[in-house]
Amino acid sequence: MSNRSERLNKLVALLKENKTLTVRRLSEMLGVSEMTIRRDLDTLKSDAIVDRSYGKATYRSNTVVENSFSNYELYSAKIQMNEEKDRIGRFAATLIEPGDVVIIDSGSTADKLARYMPEDMDITVLCYNYNVLSYLINKPLIKLIFPGGYFHPNGQFFESPQGIDLISEIRATKVFISATGVHEKLGITCANNYEVLTKRTALQSAQTKILITDASKFGKVSPAYYAQLNEMDIIITDSALPPEWKNIIEQVGIKLFIV
């Protein structure tokens, strides 16, 4: 099974049916190497589809896919920009320096950043997303701050008034913020209203504001507004960014990295 999108869909179906399967068994069922299965499972884990433990994977019954799609075959739309998000996350991690205090937002691109965070650097990270936290707890030199609060499973997002207060007391050198829509006039938006105050507070608490989002989000508008484009200092996106958006970003005076 060489088509990755097809293979990931099949993985979701097998795990949904069996709940838990070993890497070896999945390798046998799909006819690919165990290394390939592990890479695919990493993708599914980063998008909150499965939980990983030693040598096996378990389907999350409250997964984003189950809540968002009526049929697992539609999952291919969700993973379409996975390689671009991976490049964005990997590059974003190179901007982190020793001694930084970093806030990492929620979202699948933020998950990628968390995966590539330096393991040999003394840094402090505040996060409020379960997937991001699950990567960072395995990096022993990172000092973690997790505000907690009410859990929203569709985005693996935690929020509460007490969490907002904690974020507002932090002074970060960098915040890496995500978006589901970036519009020249209507600003930067996300899918859920419950995210807005947390995102706004994170932006207000950080010295350098870095937007990490794939090119498909530019020109789009989601329901919940949280920032204007000119509030960002840096944007990291992929090479599919339309030329007109390169001009808009340059005119606003934002530093642009295309990866």
mmCIF file of C-alpha atoms in Angstrom:
data_model
loop_
_atom_site.group_PDB
_atom_site.id
_atom_site.type_symbol
_atom_site.label_atom_id
_atom_site.label_comp_id
_atom_site.label_asym_id
_atom_site.label_seq_id
_atom_site.Cartn_x
_atom_site.Cartn_y
_atom_site.Cartn_z
ATOM 1 C CA MET A 1 0.000 0.000 0.000
ATOM 2 C CA SER A 2 2.132 2.860 -1.316
ATOM 3 C CA ASN A 3 -0.358 5.758 -1.172
ATOM 4 C CA ARG A 4 0.213 7.416 2.204
ATOM 5 C CA SER A 5 -3.205 9.047 2.434
ATOM 6 C CA GLU A 6 -4.898 5.721 1.700
ATOM 7 C CA ARG A 7 -2.655 3.964 4.212
ATOM 8 C CA LEU A 8 -3.405 6.471 6.971
ATOM 9 C CA ASN A 9 -7.122 6.104 6.341
ATOM 10 C CA LYS A 10 -6.762 2.339 6.600
ATOM 11 C CA LEU A 11 -4.777 2.688 9.823
ATOM 12 C CA VAL A 12 -7.557 4.799 11.334
ATOM 13 C CA ALA A 13 -10.146 2.206 10.277
ATOM 14 C CA LEU A 14 -8.160 -0.727 11.714
ATOM 15 C CA LEU A 15 -7.554 1.016 15.021
ATOM 16 C CA LYS A 16 -11.148 2.192 15.244
ATOM 17 C CA GLU A 17 -12.307 -1.399 14.754
ATOM 18 C CA ASN A 18 -9.746 -3.082 17.029
ATOM 19 C CA LYS A 19 -9.089 -0.237 19.524
ATOM 20 C CA THR A 20 -5.466 -1.336 20.132
ATOM 21 C CA LEU A 21 -2.975 -2.994 17.753
ATOM 22 C CA THR A 22 0.763 -3.569 17.862
ATOM 23 C CA VAL A 23 3.136 -1.972 15.377
ATOM 24 C CA ARG A 24 4.139 -5.429 14.182
ATOM 25 C CA ARG A 25 0.520 -6.460 13.560
ATOM 26 C CA LEU A 26 -0.247 -3.243 11.692
ATOM 27 C CA SER A 27 2.871 -3.774 9.599
ATOM 28 C CA GLU A 28 1.655 -7.250 8.662
ATOM 29 C CA MET A 29 -1.893 -6.106 7.917
ATOM 30 C CA LEU A 30 -0.838 -3.228 5.669
ATOM 31 C CA GLY A 31 2.192 -4.856 4.088
ATOM 32 C CA VAL A 32 4.672 -2.096 4.933
ATOM 33 C CA SER A 33 7.687 -1.862 7.233
ATOM 34 C CA GLU A 34 7.387 -1.267 10.974
ATOM 35 C CA MET A 35 9.371 1.965 10.501
ATOM 36 C CA THR A 36 6.708 3.204 8.072
ATOM 37 C CA ILE A 37 3.962 2.293 10.554
ATOM 38 C CA ARG A 38 5.755 4.193 13.333
ATOM 39 C CA ARG A 39 6.015 7.311 11.166
ATOM 40 C CA ASP A 40 2.328 7.060 10.284
ATOM 41 C CA LEU A 41 1.371 6.587 13.926
ATOM 42 C CA ASP A 42 3.416 9.666 14.848
ATOM 43 C CA THR A 43 1.305 11.623 12.363
ATOM 44 C CA LEU A 44 -1.923 10.250 13.799
ATOM 45 C CA LYS A 45 -0.751 10.966 17.340
ATOM 46 C CA SER A 46 0.128 14.572 16.495
ATOM 47 C CA ASP A 47 -3.405 15.041 15.153
ATOM 48 C CA ALA A 48 -4.972 13.475 18.281
ATOM 49 C CA ILE A 49 -6.177 10.365 16.476
ATOM 50 C CA VAL A 50 -4.271 7.742 18.481
ATOM 51 C CA ASP A 51 -2.370 7.295 21.718
ATOM 52 C CA ARG A 52 1.046 5.664 21.545
ATOM 53 C CA SER A 53 2.676 3.302 24.013
ATOM 54 C CA TYR A 54 5.618 0.955 23.660
ATOM 55 C CA GLY A 55 5.146 -1.120 20.503
ATOM 56 C CA LYS A 56 1.444 -0.406 20.039
ATOM 57 C CA ALA A 57 -1.209 2.206 19.287
ATOM 58 C CA THR A 58 -4.712 2.813 20.653
ATOM 59 C CA TYR A 59 -7.540 4.642 18.913
ATOM 60 C CA ARG A 60 -8.936 7.661 20.776
ATOM 61 C CA SER A 61 -12.700 7.253 21.019
ATOM 62 C CA ASN A 62 -13.140 11.022 21.430
ATOM 63 C CA THR A 63 -10.806 11.811 18.573
ATOM 64 C CA VAL A 64 -11.030 14.918 16.410
ATOM 65 C CA VAL A 65 -11.710 12.720 13.391
ATOM 66 C CA GLU A 66 -14.695 11.046 15.052
ATOM 67 C CA ASN A 67 -16.127 14.397 16.136
ATOM 68 C CA SER A 68 -15.445 16.187 12.863
ATOM 69 C CA PHE A 69 -16.077 13.614 10.117
ATOM 70 C CA SER A 70 -18.815 11.094 9.545
ATOM 71 C CA ASN A 71 -16.508 8.729 7.668
ATOM 72 C CA TYR A 72 -12.850 7.976 8.342
ATOM 73 C CA GLU A 73 -12.045 8.154 4.622
ATOM 74 C CA LEU A 74 -12.437 11.937 4.821
ATOM 75 C CA TYR A 75 -9.398 12.042 7.106
ATOM 76 C CA SER A 76 -7.224 12.538 4.008
ATOM 77 C CA ALA A 77 -8.385 16.175 3.924
ATOM 78 C CA LYS A 78 -7.013 16.705 7.418
ATOM 79 C CA ILE A 79 -3.576 15.274 6.621
ATOM 80 C CA GLN A 80 -3.258 16.990 3.250
ATOM 81 C CA MET A 81 -0.876 19.658 4.561
ATOM 82 C CA ASN A 82 0.998 17.372 6.932
ATOM 83 C CA GLU A 83 4.381 17.670 5.187
ATOM 84 C CA GLU A 84 4.090 21.448 5.030
ATOM 85 C CA LYS A 85 3.186 21.629 8.718
ATOM 86 C CA ASP A 86 6.126 19.396 9.517
ATOM 87 C CA ARG A 87 8.537 21.734 7.713
ATOM 88 C CA ILE A 88 7.030 24.765 9.425
ATOM 89 C CA GLY A 89 7.311 23.157 12.854
ATOM 90 C CA ARG A 90 10.874 22.012 12.256
ATOM 91 C CA PHE A 91 11.977 25.481 11.136
ATOM 92 C CA ALA A 92 10.137 27.240 13.953
ATOM 93 C CA ALA A 93 12.097 25.144 16.456
ATOM 94 C CA THR A 94 15.363 26.569 15.075
ATOM 95 C CA LEU A 95 14.314 30.057 16.245
ATOM 96 C CA ILE A 96 14.374 28.971 19.888
ATOM 97 C CA GLU A 97 17.486 30.019 21.825
ATOM 98 C CA PRO A 98 18.966 29.058 25.209
ATOM 99 C CA GLY A 99 17.186 30.839 28.038
ATOM 100 C CA ASP A 100 14.030 31.520 26.029
ATOM 101 C CA VAL A 101 10.630 31.543 27.699
ATOM 102 C CA VAL A 102 8.274 30.262 25.022
ATOM 103 C CA ILE A 103 4.488 30.015 24.725
ATOM 104 C CA ILE A 104 3.241 27.374 22.298
ATOM 105 C CA ASP A 105 -0.336 27.622 21.058
ATOM 106 C CA SER A 106 -2.707 24.817 20.094
ATOM 107 C CA GLY A 107 -3.111 23.171 16.675
ATOM 108 C CA SER A 108 -1.524 20.559 14.443
ATOM 109 C CA THR A 109 1.356 22.841 13.378
ATOM 110 C CA ALA A 110 2.096 23.621 17.030
ATOM 111 C CA ASP A 111 2.231 19.847 17.603
ATOM 112 C CA LYS A 112 4.989 19.649 14.995
ATOM 113 C CA LEU A 113 6.935 22.428 16.680
ATOM 114 C CA ALA A 114 6.702 20.599 20.007
ATOM 115 C CA ARG A 115 8.084 17.462 18.378
ATOM 116 C CA TYR A 116 11.167 19.339 17.130
ATOM 117 C CA MET A 117 11.805 21.410 20.247
ATOM 118 C CA PRO A 118 15.502 21.207 21.291
ATOM 119 C CA GLU A 119 16.191 18.500 23.853
ATOM 120 C CA ASP A 120 19.591 19.833 24.940
ATOM 121 C CA MET A 121 18.637 23.442 25.686
ATOM 122 C CA ASP A 122 17.651 25.138 28.930
ATOM 123 C CA ILE A 123 14.304 26.750 28.081
ATOM 124 C CA THR A 124 10.921 27.318 29.704
ATOM 125 C CA VAL A 125 7.723 26.498 27.819
ATOM 126 C CA LEU A 126 4.127 27.363 28.639
ATOM 127 C CA CYS A 127 1.498 25.373 26.742
ATOM 128 C CA TYR A 128 -2.224 24.688 27.079
ATOM 129 C CA ASN A 129 -2.730 21.865 24.600
ATOM 130 C CA TYR A 130 -2.614 18.175 25.515
ATOM 131 C CA ASN A 131 -0.785 17.071 22.352
ATOM 132 C CA VAL A 132 1.919 19.716 22.802
ATOM 133 C CA LEU A 133 2.288 18.754 26.460
ATOM 134 C CA SER A 134 2.599 15.057 25.592
ATOM 135 C CA TYR A 135 5.659 15.784 23.435
ATOM 136 C CA LEU A 136 7.327 18.183 25.852
ATOM 137 C CA ILE A 137 7.135 15.998 28.970
ATOM 138 C CA ASN A 138 9.665 13.699 27.316
ATOM 139 C CA LYS A 139 12.247 16.490 27.013
ATOM 140 C CA PRO A 140 13.832 16.625 30.508
ATOM 141 C CA LEU A 141 15.678 19.956 30.198
ATOM 142 C CA ILE A 142 12.504 21.876 29.363
ATOM 143 C CA LYS A 143 10.844 23.612 32.312
ATOM 144 C CA LEU A 144 7.103 23.237 31.760
ATOM 145 C CA ILE A 145 4.225 25.492 32.753
ATOM 146 C CA PHE A 146 0.734 24.109 32.123
ATOM 147 C CA PRO A 147 -2.203 26.340 33.138
ATOM 148 C CA GLY A 148 -4.820 23.580 32.837
ATOM 149 C CA GLY A 149 -8.545 24.188 33.175
ATOM 150 C CA TYR A 150 -11.576 22.955 31.273
ATOM 151 C CA PHE A 151 -10.741 20.408 28.568
ATOM 152 C CA HIS A 152 -12.088 20.770 25.017
ATOM 153 C CA PRO A 153 -11.465 17.408 23.295
ATOM 154 C CA ASN A 154 -12.103 18.616 19.735
ATOM 155 C CA GLY A 155 -8.887 20.648 19.888
ATOM 156 C CA GLN A 156 -7.173 19.007 22.881
ATOM 157 C CA PHE A 157 -7.358 22.496 24.400
ATOM 158 C CA PHE A 158 -7.404 23.519 28.085
ATOM 159 C CA GLU A 159 -8.764 26.890 29.216
ATOM 160 C CA SER A 160 -10.057 28.558 32.376
ATOM 161 C CA PRO A 161 -10.112 32.003 34.042
ATOM 162 C CA GLN A 162 -7.347 30.816 36.369
ATOM 163 C CA GLY A 163 -5.295 29.687 33.378
ATOM 164 C CA ILE A 164 -5.746 33.082 31.734
ATOM 165 C CA ASP A 165 -4.499 34.736 34.920
ATOM 166 C CA LEU A 166 -1.393 32.538 34.945
ATOM 167 C CA ILE A 167 -0.616 33.256 31.291
ATOM 168 C CA SER A 168 -1.051 36.982 31.901
ATOM 169 C CA GLU A 169 1.584 36.832 34.654
ATOM 170 C CA ILE A 170 4.171 35.171 32.389
ATOM 171 C CA ARG A 171 6.622 37.241 30.367
ATOM 172 C CA ALA A 172 7.732 35.228 27.345
ATOM 173 C CA THR A 173 10.452 35.969 24.818
ATOM 174 C CA LYS A 174 8.486 34.253 22.024
ATOM 175 C CA VAL A 175 4.966 33.002 21.355
ATOM 176 C CA PHE A 176 4.238 30.606 18.510
ATOM 177 C CA ILE A 177 0.592 31.103 17.574
ATOM 178 C CA SER A 178 -1.550 29.179 15.105
ATOM 179 C CA ALA A 179 -4.578 30.087 12.993
ATOM 180 C CA THR A 180 -7.262 28.546 10.820
ATOM 181 C CA GLY A 181 -7.795 31.750 8.868
ATOM 182 C CA VAL A 182 -5.615 34.735 7.891
ATOM 183 C CA HIS A 183 -7.358 37.610 6.092
ATOM 184 C CA GLU A 184 -5.952 40.996 5.110
ATOM 185 C CA LYS A 185 -8.971 42.966 6.369
ATOM 186 C CA LEU A 186 -10.740 40.611 8.776
ATOM 187 C CA GLY A 187 -7.615 39.574 10.640
ATOM 188 C CA ILE A 188 -6.411 36.296 12.100
ATOM 189 C CA THR A 189 -9.060 33.832 13.181
ATOM 190 C CA CYS A 190 -9.525 30.427 14.796
ATOM 191 C CA ALA A 191 -12.304 27.857 14.811
ATOM 192 C CA ASN A 192 -13.549 28.122 18.381
ATOM 193 C CA ASN A 193 -14.590 31.076 20.527
ATOM 194 C CA TYR A 194 -13.212 29.423 23.658
ATOM 195 C CA GLU A 195 -9.683 29.775 22.228
ATOM 196 C CA VAL A 196 -9.811 33.546 21.766
ATOM 197 C CA LEU A 197 -9.033 34.865 25.247
ATOM 198 C CA THR A 198 -6.208 32.376 25.752
ATOM 199 C CA LYS A 199 -4.638 33.321 22.415
ATOM 200 C CA ARG A 200 -5.053 37.045 23.077
ATOM 201 C CA THR A 201 -3.457 36.725 26.506
ATOM 202 C CA ALA A 202 -0.575 34.669 25.103
ATOM 203 C CA LEU A 203 0.103 37.365 22.495
ATOM 204 C CA GLN A 204 0.023 40.130 25.092
ATOM 205 C CA SER A 205 2.478 38.241 27.298
ATOM 206 C CA ALA A 206 5.157 37.713 24.635
ATOM 207 C CA GLN A 207 7.901 39.937 23.254
ATOM 208 C CA THR A 208 8.088 38.345 19.777
ATOM 209 C CA LYS A 209 4.901 37.100 18.145
ATOM 210 C CA ILE A 210 5.352 34.327 15.585
ATOM 211 C CA LEU A 211 2.499 33.033 13.434
ATOM 212 C CA ILE A 212 2.975 29.423 12.285
ATOM 213 C CA THR A 213 0.439 28.329 9.676
ATOM 214 C CA ASP A 214 0.390 26.603 6.312
ATOM 215 C CA ALA A 215 -0.349 28.542 3.135
ATOM 216 C CA SER A 216 -3.867 27.127 2.751
ATOM 217 C CA LYS A 217 -5.053 29.331 5.636
ATOM 218 C CA PHE A 218 -4.280 32.645 3.896
ATOM 219 C CA GLY A 219 -7.325 34.407 2.505
ATOM 220 C CA LYS A 220 -9.644 32.334 4.694
ATOM 221 C CA VAL A 221 -11.831 33.452 7.605
ATOM 222 C CA SER A 222 -12.868 31.320 10.587
ATOM 223 C CA PRO A 223 -15.609 32.251 13.086
ATOM 224 C CA ALA A 224 -13.496 33.487 16.002
ATOM 225 C CA TYR A 225 -11.327 36.607 15.557
ATOM 226 C CA TYR A 226 -8.330 37.051 17.857
ATOM 227 C CA ALA A 227 -5.693 39.315 16.231
ATOM 228 C CA GLN A 228 -4.858 41.696 13.416
ATOM 229 C CA LEU A 229 -2.199 40.735 10.916
ATOM 230 C CA ASN A 230 0.048 43.652 11.900
ATOM 231 C CA GLU A 231 0.303 42.335 15.469
ATOM 232 C CA MET A 232 2.665 39.616 14.252
ATOM 233 C CA ASP A 233 6.422 40.071 14.097
ATOM 234 C CA ILE A 234 7.217 36.896 12.144
ATOM 235 C CA ILE A 235 5.236 34.543 9.911
ATOM 236 C CA ILE A 236 6.440 31.037 9.052
ATOM 237 C CA THR A 237 4.580 29.290 6.245
ATOM 238 C CA ASP A 238 5.194 27.042 3.240
ATOM 239 C CA SER A 239 6.113 27.609 -0.390
ATOM 240 C CA ALA A 240 2.511 27.521 -1.631
ATOM 241 C CA LEU A 241 1.933 31.020 -0.251
ATOM 242 C CA PRO A 242 0.398 33.095 -3.096
ATOM 243 C CA PRO A 243 2.591 35.965 -4.420
ATOM 244 C CA GLU A 244 -0.022 38.555 -3.449
ATOM 245 C CA TRP A 245 0.257 37.439 0.160
ATOM 246 C CA LYS A 246 4.031 37.808 0.073
ATOM 247 C CA ASN A 247 3.466 41.426 -0.948
ATOM 248 C CA ILE A 248 0.846 42.021 1.755
ATOM 249 C CA ILE A 249 3.100 40.615 4.472
ATOM 250 C CA GLU A 250 6.105 42.654 3.302
ATOM 251 C CA GLN A 251 4.039 45.849 3.169
ATOM 252 C CA VAL A 252 2.883 45.309 6.754
ATOM 253 C CA GLY A 253 6.552 44.961 7.782
ATOM 254 C CA ILE A 254 6.376 41.391 9.055
ATOM 255 C CA LYS A 255 9.415 39.146 8.700
ATOM 256 C CA LEU A 256 8.458 36.216 6.468
ATOM 257 C CA PHE A 257 10.033 32.758 6.390
ATOM 258 C CA ILE A 258 8.909 30.365 3.633
ATOM 259 C CA VAL A 259 9.951 26.750 4.196
#
